[in-house]
Every structure is written in structure tokens, then in C-alpha cells.
Amino acid sequence: MQLNAEDEDNGNRKFICVQLPEPTDEKSEAYKAGYKTIFDITKARIEKSAVKIRQDFKETTADLGF
């Protein structure tokens, strides 16, 4: 898995900006998949990224949660 922004800054990020809980369009695939807000999508992406980071960097002590 590669984060979208990785190509732009080679993974040199200090923080992640989280989206406000704006509702998703009820006709969207995201809504149908259970993501009722943009934040729900953001949270899932952060959680999946944290899992991948822990797999790739088993010795990390970074705070990857909320």
C-alpha cells in the first residue's frame, strides 16, 4: 500500500489533518458502504494506514491512533 501523498513529499509529514464530519451523499458508494460522513472515510483510511505501518515497521513506537 502506498499513501497518495507519498509521491509528493517522500513521506515527510508531521501531522494529518482530519475532515469535519460532513455527510456523504446518500447515493454514493461510500454511503452504501457504511460511511455516513467524510470523517468516517478519513478515520478508516487512518486506521488502515496504521495497520500497514505496524506491519512494515514492526519496531515502531509511533502514536498511530486517535
mmCIF file of N, CA and C in Angstrom:
data_model
loop_
_atom_site.group_PDB
_atom_site.id
_atom_site.type_symbol
_atom_site.label_atom_id
_atom_site.label_comp_id
_atom_site.label_asym_id
_atom_site.label_seq_id
_atom_site.Cartn_x
_atom_site.Cartn_y
_atom_site.Cartn_z
ATOM 1 N N MET A 1 0.845 -1.183 0.000
ATOM 2 C CA MET A 1 0.000 0.000 0.000
ATOM 3 C C MET A 1 0.883 1.236 0.000
ATOM 4 N N GLN A 2 0.513 2.209 -0.789
ATOM 5 C CA GLN A 2 1.248 3.464 -0.830
ATOM 6 C C GLN A 2 0.278 4.601 -0.572
ATOM 7 N N LEU A 3 0.634 5.470 0.355
ATOM 8 C CA LEU A 3 -0.201 6.632 0.622
ATOM 9 C C LEU A 3 -0.141 7.574 -0.566
ATOM 10 N N ASN A 4 -1.257 8.191 -0.902
ATOM 11 C CA ASN A 4 -1.322 9.089 -2.054
ATOM 12 C C ASN A 4 -0.306 10.209 -1.993
ATOM 13 N N ALA A 5 -0.073 10.766 -0.839
ATOM 14 C CA ALA A 5 0.814 11.921 -0.706
ATOM 15 C C ALA A 5 2.289 11.537 -0.722
ATOM 16 N N GLU A 6 2.583 10.252 -0.639
ATOM 17 C CA GLU A 6 3.971 9.823 -0.535
ATOM 18 C C GLU A 6 4.813 10.286 -1.722
ATOM 19 N N ASP A 7 4.254 10.265 -2.912
ATOM 20 C CA ASP A 7 4.993 10.705 -4.093
ATOM 21 C C ASP A 7 5.342 12.183 -4.022
ATOM 22 N N GLU A 8 4.514 12.961 -3.383
ATOM 23 C CA GLU A 8 4.712 14.406 -3.329
ATOM 24 C C GLU A 8 5.774 14.835 -2.327
ATOM 25 N N ASP A 9 5.863 14.142 -1.185
ATOM 26 C CA ASP A 9 6.798 14.601 -0.147
ATOM 27 C C ASP A 9 7.691 13.492 0.409
ATOM 28 N N ASN A 10 7.732 12.356 -0.268
ATOM 29 C CA ASN A 10 8.556 11.220 0.168
ATOM 30 C C ASN A 10 8.250 10.783 1.594
ATOM 31 N N GLY A 11 7.011 10.942 2.024
ATOM 32 C CA GLY A 11 6.598 10.502 3.348
ATOM 33 C C GLY A 11 7.007 11.415 4.483
ATOM 34 N N ASN A 12 7.445 12.612 4.184
ATOM 35 C CA ASN A 12 7.908 13.542 5.213
ATOM 36 C C ASN A 12 6.742 14.397 5.708
ATOM 37 N N ARG A 13 5.914 13.809 6.581
ATOM 38 C CA ARG A 13 4.759 14.521 7.125
ATOM 39 C C ARG A 13 4.879 14.587 8.638
ATOM 40 N N LYS A 14 4.401 15.672 9.211
ATOM 41 C CA LYS A 14 4.448 15.864 10.662
ATOM 42 C C LYS A 14 3.078 15.680 11.309
ATOM 43 N N PHE A 15 2.014 15.754 10.525
ATOM 44 C CA PHE A 15 0.665 15.653 11.083
ATOM 45 C C PHE A 15 -0.302 15.244 9.983
ATOM 46 N N ILE A 16 -1.487 14.879 10.398
ATOM 47 C CA ILE A 16 -2.572 14.561 9.475
ATOM 48 C C ILE A 16 -3.733 15.484 9.809
ATOM 49 N N CYS A 17 -4.298 16.114 8.824
ATOM 50 C CA CYS A 17 -5.454 16.992 9.009
ATOM 51 C C CYS A 17 -6.729 16.167 8.819
ATOM 52 N N VAL A 18 -7.643 16.237 9.751
ATOM 53 C CA VAL A 18 -8.863 15.435 9.703
ATOM 54 C C VAL A 18 -10.036 16.274 9.226
ATOM 55 N N GLN A 19 -10.834 15.705 8.377
ATOM 56 C CA GLN A 19 -12.018 16.339 7.797
ATOM 57 C C GLN A 19 -13.139 16.476 8.834
ATOM 58 N N LEU A 20 -13.875 17.557 8.759
ATOM 59 C CA LEU A 20 -15.079 17.715 9.583
ATOM 60 C C LEU A 20 -16.101 16.659 9.185
ATOM 61 N N PRO A 21 -17.025 16.306 10.081
ATOM 62 C CA PRO A 21 -17.976 15.233 9.794
ATOM 63 C C PRO A 21 -19.114 15.652 8.854
ATOM 64 N N GLU A 22 -18.758 16.079 7.666
ATOM 65 C CA GLU A 22 -19.782 16.430 6.683
ATOM 66 C C GLU A 22 -20.441 15.150 6.174
ATOM 67 N N PRO A 23 -21.732 15.158 5.947
ATOM 68 C CA PRO A 23 -22.404 13.945 5.475
ATOM 69 C C PRO A 23 -21.987 13.579 4.054
ATOM 70 N N THR A 24 -21.935 12.281 3.798
ATOM 71 C CA THR A 24 -21.696 11.814 2.438
ATOM 72 C C THR A 24 -23.032 11.774 1.701
ATOM 73 N N ASP A 25 -22.966 11.812 0.401
ATOM 74 C CA ASP A 25 -24.169 11.750 -0.432
ATOM 75 C C ASP A 25 -24.814 10.379 -0.267
ATOM 76 N N GLU A 26 -26.082 10.350 0.020
ATOM 77 C CA GLU A 26 -26.782 9.087 0.253
ATOM 78 C C GLU A 26 -26.779 8.174 -0.962
ATOM 79 N N LYS A 27 -26.481 8.699 -2.126
ATOM 80 C CA LYS A 27 -26.424 7.891 -3.349
ATOM 81 C C LYS A 27 -25.005 7.398 -3.646
ATOM 82 N N SER A 28 -24.039 7.831 -2.858
ATOM 83 C CA SER A 28 -22.638 7.495 -3.133
ATOM 84 C C SER A 28 -22.301 6.069 -2.689
ATOM 85 N N GLU A 29 -21.238 5.534 -3.295
ATOM 86 C CA GLU A 29 -20.751 4.208 -2.912
ATOM 87 C C GLU A 29 -20.243 4.222 -1.472
ATOM 88 N N ALA A 30 -19.654 5.325 -1.059
ATOM 89 C CA ALA A 30 -19.158 5.437 0.317
ATOM 90 C C ALA A 30 -20.311 5.300 1.310
ATOM 91 N N TYR A 31 -21.403 5.995 1.043
ATOM 92 C CA TYR A 31 -22.571 5.928 1.926
ATOM 93 C C TYR A 31 -23.103 4.497 1.973
ATOM 94 N N LYS A 32 -23.199 3.875 0.810
ATOM 95 C CA LYS A 32 -23.699 2.495 0.734
ATOM 96 C C LYS A 32 -22.788 1.525 1.478
ATOM 97 N N ALA A 33 -21.499 1.865 1.556
ATOM 98 C CA ALA A 33 -20.531 1.021 2.260
ATOM 99 C C ALA A 33 -20.522 1.283 3.764
ATOM 100 N N GLY A 34 -21.357 2.217 4.220
ATOM 101 C CA GLY A 34 -21.469 2.475 5.652
ATOM 102 C C GLY A 34 -20.792 3.738 6.135
ATOM 103 N N TYR A 35 -20.179 4.493 5.223
ATOM 104 C CA TYR A 35 -19.513 5.738 5.593
ATOM 105 C C TYR A 35 -20.525 6.872 5.508
ATOM 106 N N LYS A 36 -21.078 7.251 6.633
ATOM 107 C CA LYS A 36 -22.134 8.270 6.658
ATOM 108 C C LYS A 36 -21.589 9.691 6.625
ATOM 109 N N THR A 37 -20.308 9.858 6.986
ATOM 110 C CA THR A 37 -19.689 11.187 6.951
ATOM 111 C C THR A 37 -18.315 11.088 6.288
ATOM 112 N N ILE A 38 -17.808 12.245 5.843
ATOM 113 C CA ILE A 38 -16.462 12.294 5.287
ATOM 114 C C ILE A 38 -15.456 11.864 6.356
ATOM 115 N N PHE A 39 -15.710 12.223 7.611
ATOM 116 C CA PHE A 39 -14.818 11.796 8.683
ATOM 117 C C PHE A 39 -14.762 10.278 8.794
ATOM 118 N N ASP A 40 -15.877 9.591 8.598
ATOM 119 C CA ASP A 40 -15.870 8.128 8.649
ATOM 120 C C ASP A 40 -14.881 7.552 7.633
ATOM 121 N N ILE A 41 -14.839 8.155 6.456
ATOM 122 C CA ILE A 41 -13.888 7.725 5.424
ATOM 123 C C ILE A 41 -12.463 8.017 5.888
ATOM 124 N N THR A 42 -12.253 9.217 6.408
ATOM 125 C CA THR A 42 -10.932 9.624 6.880
ATOM 126 C C THR A 42 -10.441 8.698 7.984
ATOM 127 N N LYS A 43 -11.306 8.405 8.940
ATOM 128 C CA LYS A 43 -10.930 7.538 10.055
ATOM 129 C C LYS A 43 -10.529 6.154 9.555
ATOM 130 N N ALA A 44 -11.293 5.600 8.626
ATOM 131 C CA ALA A 44 -10.976 4.282 8.078
ATOM 132 C C ALA A 44 -9.624 4.299 7.368
ATOM 133 N N ARG A 45 -9.343 5.354 6.643
ATOM 134 C CA ARG A 45 -8.054 5.466 5.951
ATOM 135 C C ARG A 45 -6.899 5.534 6.947
ATOM 136 N N ILE A 46 -7.076 6.297 8.020
ATOM 137 C CA ILE A 46 -6.023 6.399 9.039
ATOM 138 C C ILE A 46 -5.810 5.043 9.707
ATOM 139 N N GLU A 47 -6.889 4.354 10.039
ATOM 140 C CA GLU A 47 -6.774 3.043 10.680
ATOM 141 C C GLU A 47 -6.072 2.040 9.768
ATOM 142 N N LYS A 48 -6.423 2.034 8.489
ATOM 143 C CA LYS A 48 -5.775 1.120 7.537
ATOM 144 C C LYS A 48 -4.302 1.471 7.368
ATOM 145 N N SER A 49 -4.002 2.750 7.352
ATOM 146 C CA SER A 49 -2.606 3.184 7.243
ATOM 147 C C SER A 49 -1.810 2.751 8.468
ATOM 148 N N ALA A 50 -2.405 2.875 9.646
ATOM 149 C CA ALA A 50 -1.724 2.480 10.880
ATOM 150 C C ALA A 50 -1.415 0.985 10.876
ATOM 151 N N VAL A 51 -2.354 0.177 10.399
ATOM 152 C CA VAL A 51 -2.124 -1.270 10.306
ATOM 153 C C VAL A 51 -0.940 -1.548 9.387
ATOM 154 N N LYS A 52 -0.915 -0.896 8.240
ATOM 155 C CA LYS A 52 0.162 -1.098 7.265
ATOM 156 C C LYS A 52 1.508 -0.644 7.833
ATOM 157 N N ILE A 53 1.523 0.482 8.508
ATOM 158 C CA ILE A 53 2.771 0.970 9.109
ATOM 159 C C ILE A 53 3.274 -0.018 10.150
ATOM 160 N N ARG A 54 2.378 -0.544 10.981
ATOM 161 C CA ARG A 54 2.786 -1.522 12.002
ATOM 162 C C ARG A 54 3.319 -2.801 11.367
ATOM 163 N N GLN A 55 2.751 -3.198 10.217
ATOM 164 C CA GLN A 55 3.237 -4.387 9.511
ATOM 165 C C GLN A 55 4.632 -4.146 8.933
ATOM 166 N N ASP A 56 4.824 -2.990 8.338
ATOM 167 C CA ASP A 56 6.084 -2.682 7.659
ATOM 168 C C ASP A 56 7.199 -2.268 8.616
ATOM 169 N N PHE A 57 6.827 -1.697 9.748
ATOM 170 C CA PHE A 57 7.801 -1.193 10.723
ATOM 171 C C PHE A 57 7.450 -1.749 12.100
ATOM 172 N N LYS A 58 7.719 -3.026 12.286
ATOM 173 C CA LYS A 58 7.286 -3.741 13.490
ATOM 174 C C LYS A 58 7.822 -3.147 14.793
ATOM 175 N N GLU A 59 8.941 -2.463 14.735
ATOM 176 C CA GLU A 59 9.533 -1.902 15.949
ATOM 177 C C GLU A 59 9.093 -0.469 16.224
ATOM 178 N N THR A 60 8.163 0.054 15.441
ATOM 179 C CA THR A 60 7.759 1.448 15.632
ATOM 180 C C THR A 60 7.088 1.655 16.985
ATOM 181 N N THR A 61 7.361 2.795 17.558
ATOM 182 C CA THR A 61 6.691 3.194 18.797
ATOM 183 C C THR A 61 5.851 4.444 18.550
ATOM 184 N N ALA A 62 5.649 4.757 17.273
ATOM 185 C CA ALA A 62 4.883 5.950 16.908
ATOM 186 C C ALA A 62 3.436 5.834 17.368
ATOM 187 N N ASP A 63 2.858 6.956 17.733
ATOM 188 C CA ASP A 63 1.442 7.018 18.087
ATOM 189 C C ASP A 63 0.654 7.052 16.786
ATOM 190 N N LEU A 64 -0.024 5.968 16.468
ATOM 191 C CA LEU A 64 -0.749 5.851 15.209
ATOM 192 C C LEU A 64 -2.257 5.864 15.413
ATOM 193 N N GLY A 65 -2.694 6.245 16.592
ATOM 194 C CA GLY A 65 -4.116 6.196 16.904
ATOM 195 C C GLY A 65 -4.757 7.554 17.018
ATOM 196 N N PHE A 66 -5.832 7.570 17.766
ATOM 197 C CA PHE A 66 -6.625 8.785 17.918
ATOM 198 C C PHE A 66 -6.498 9.301 19.332
#
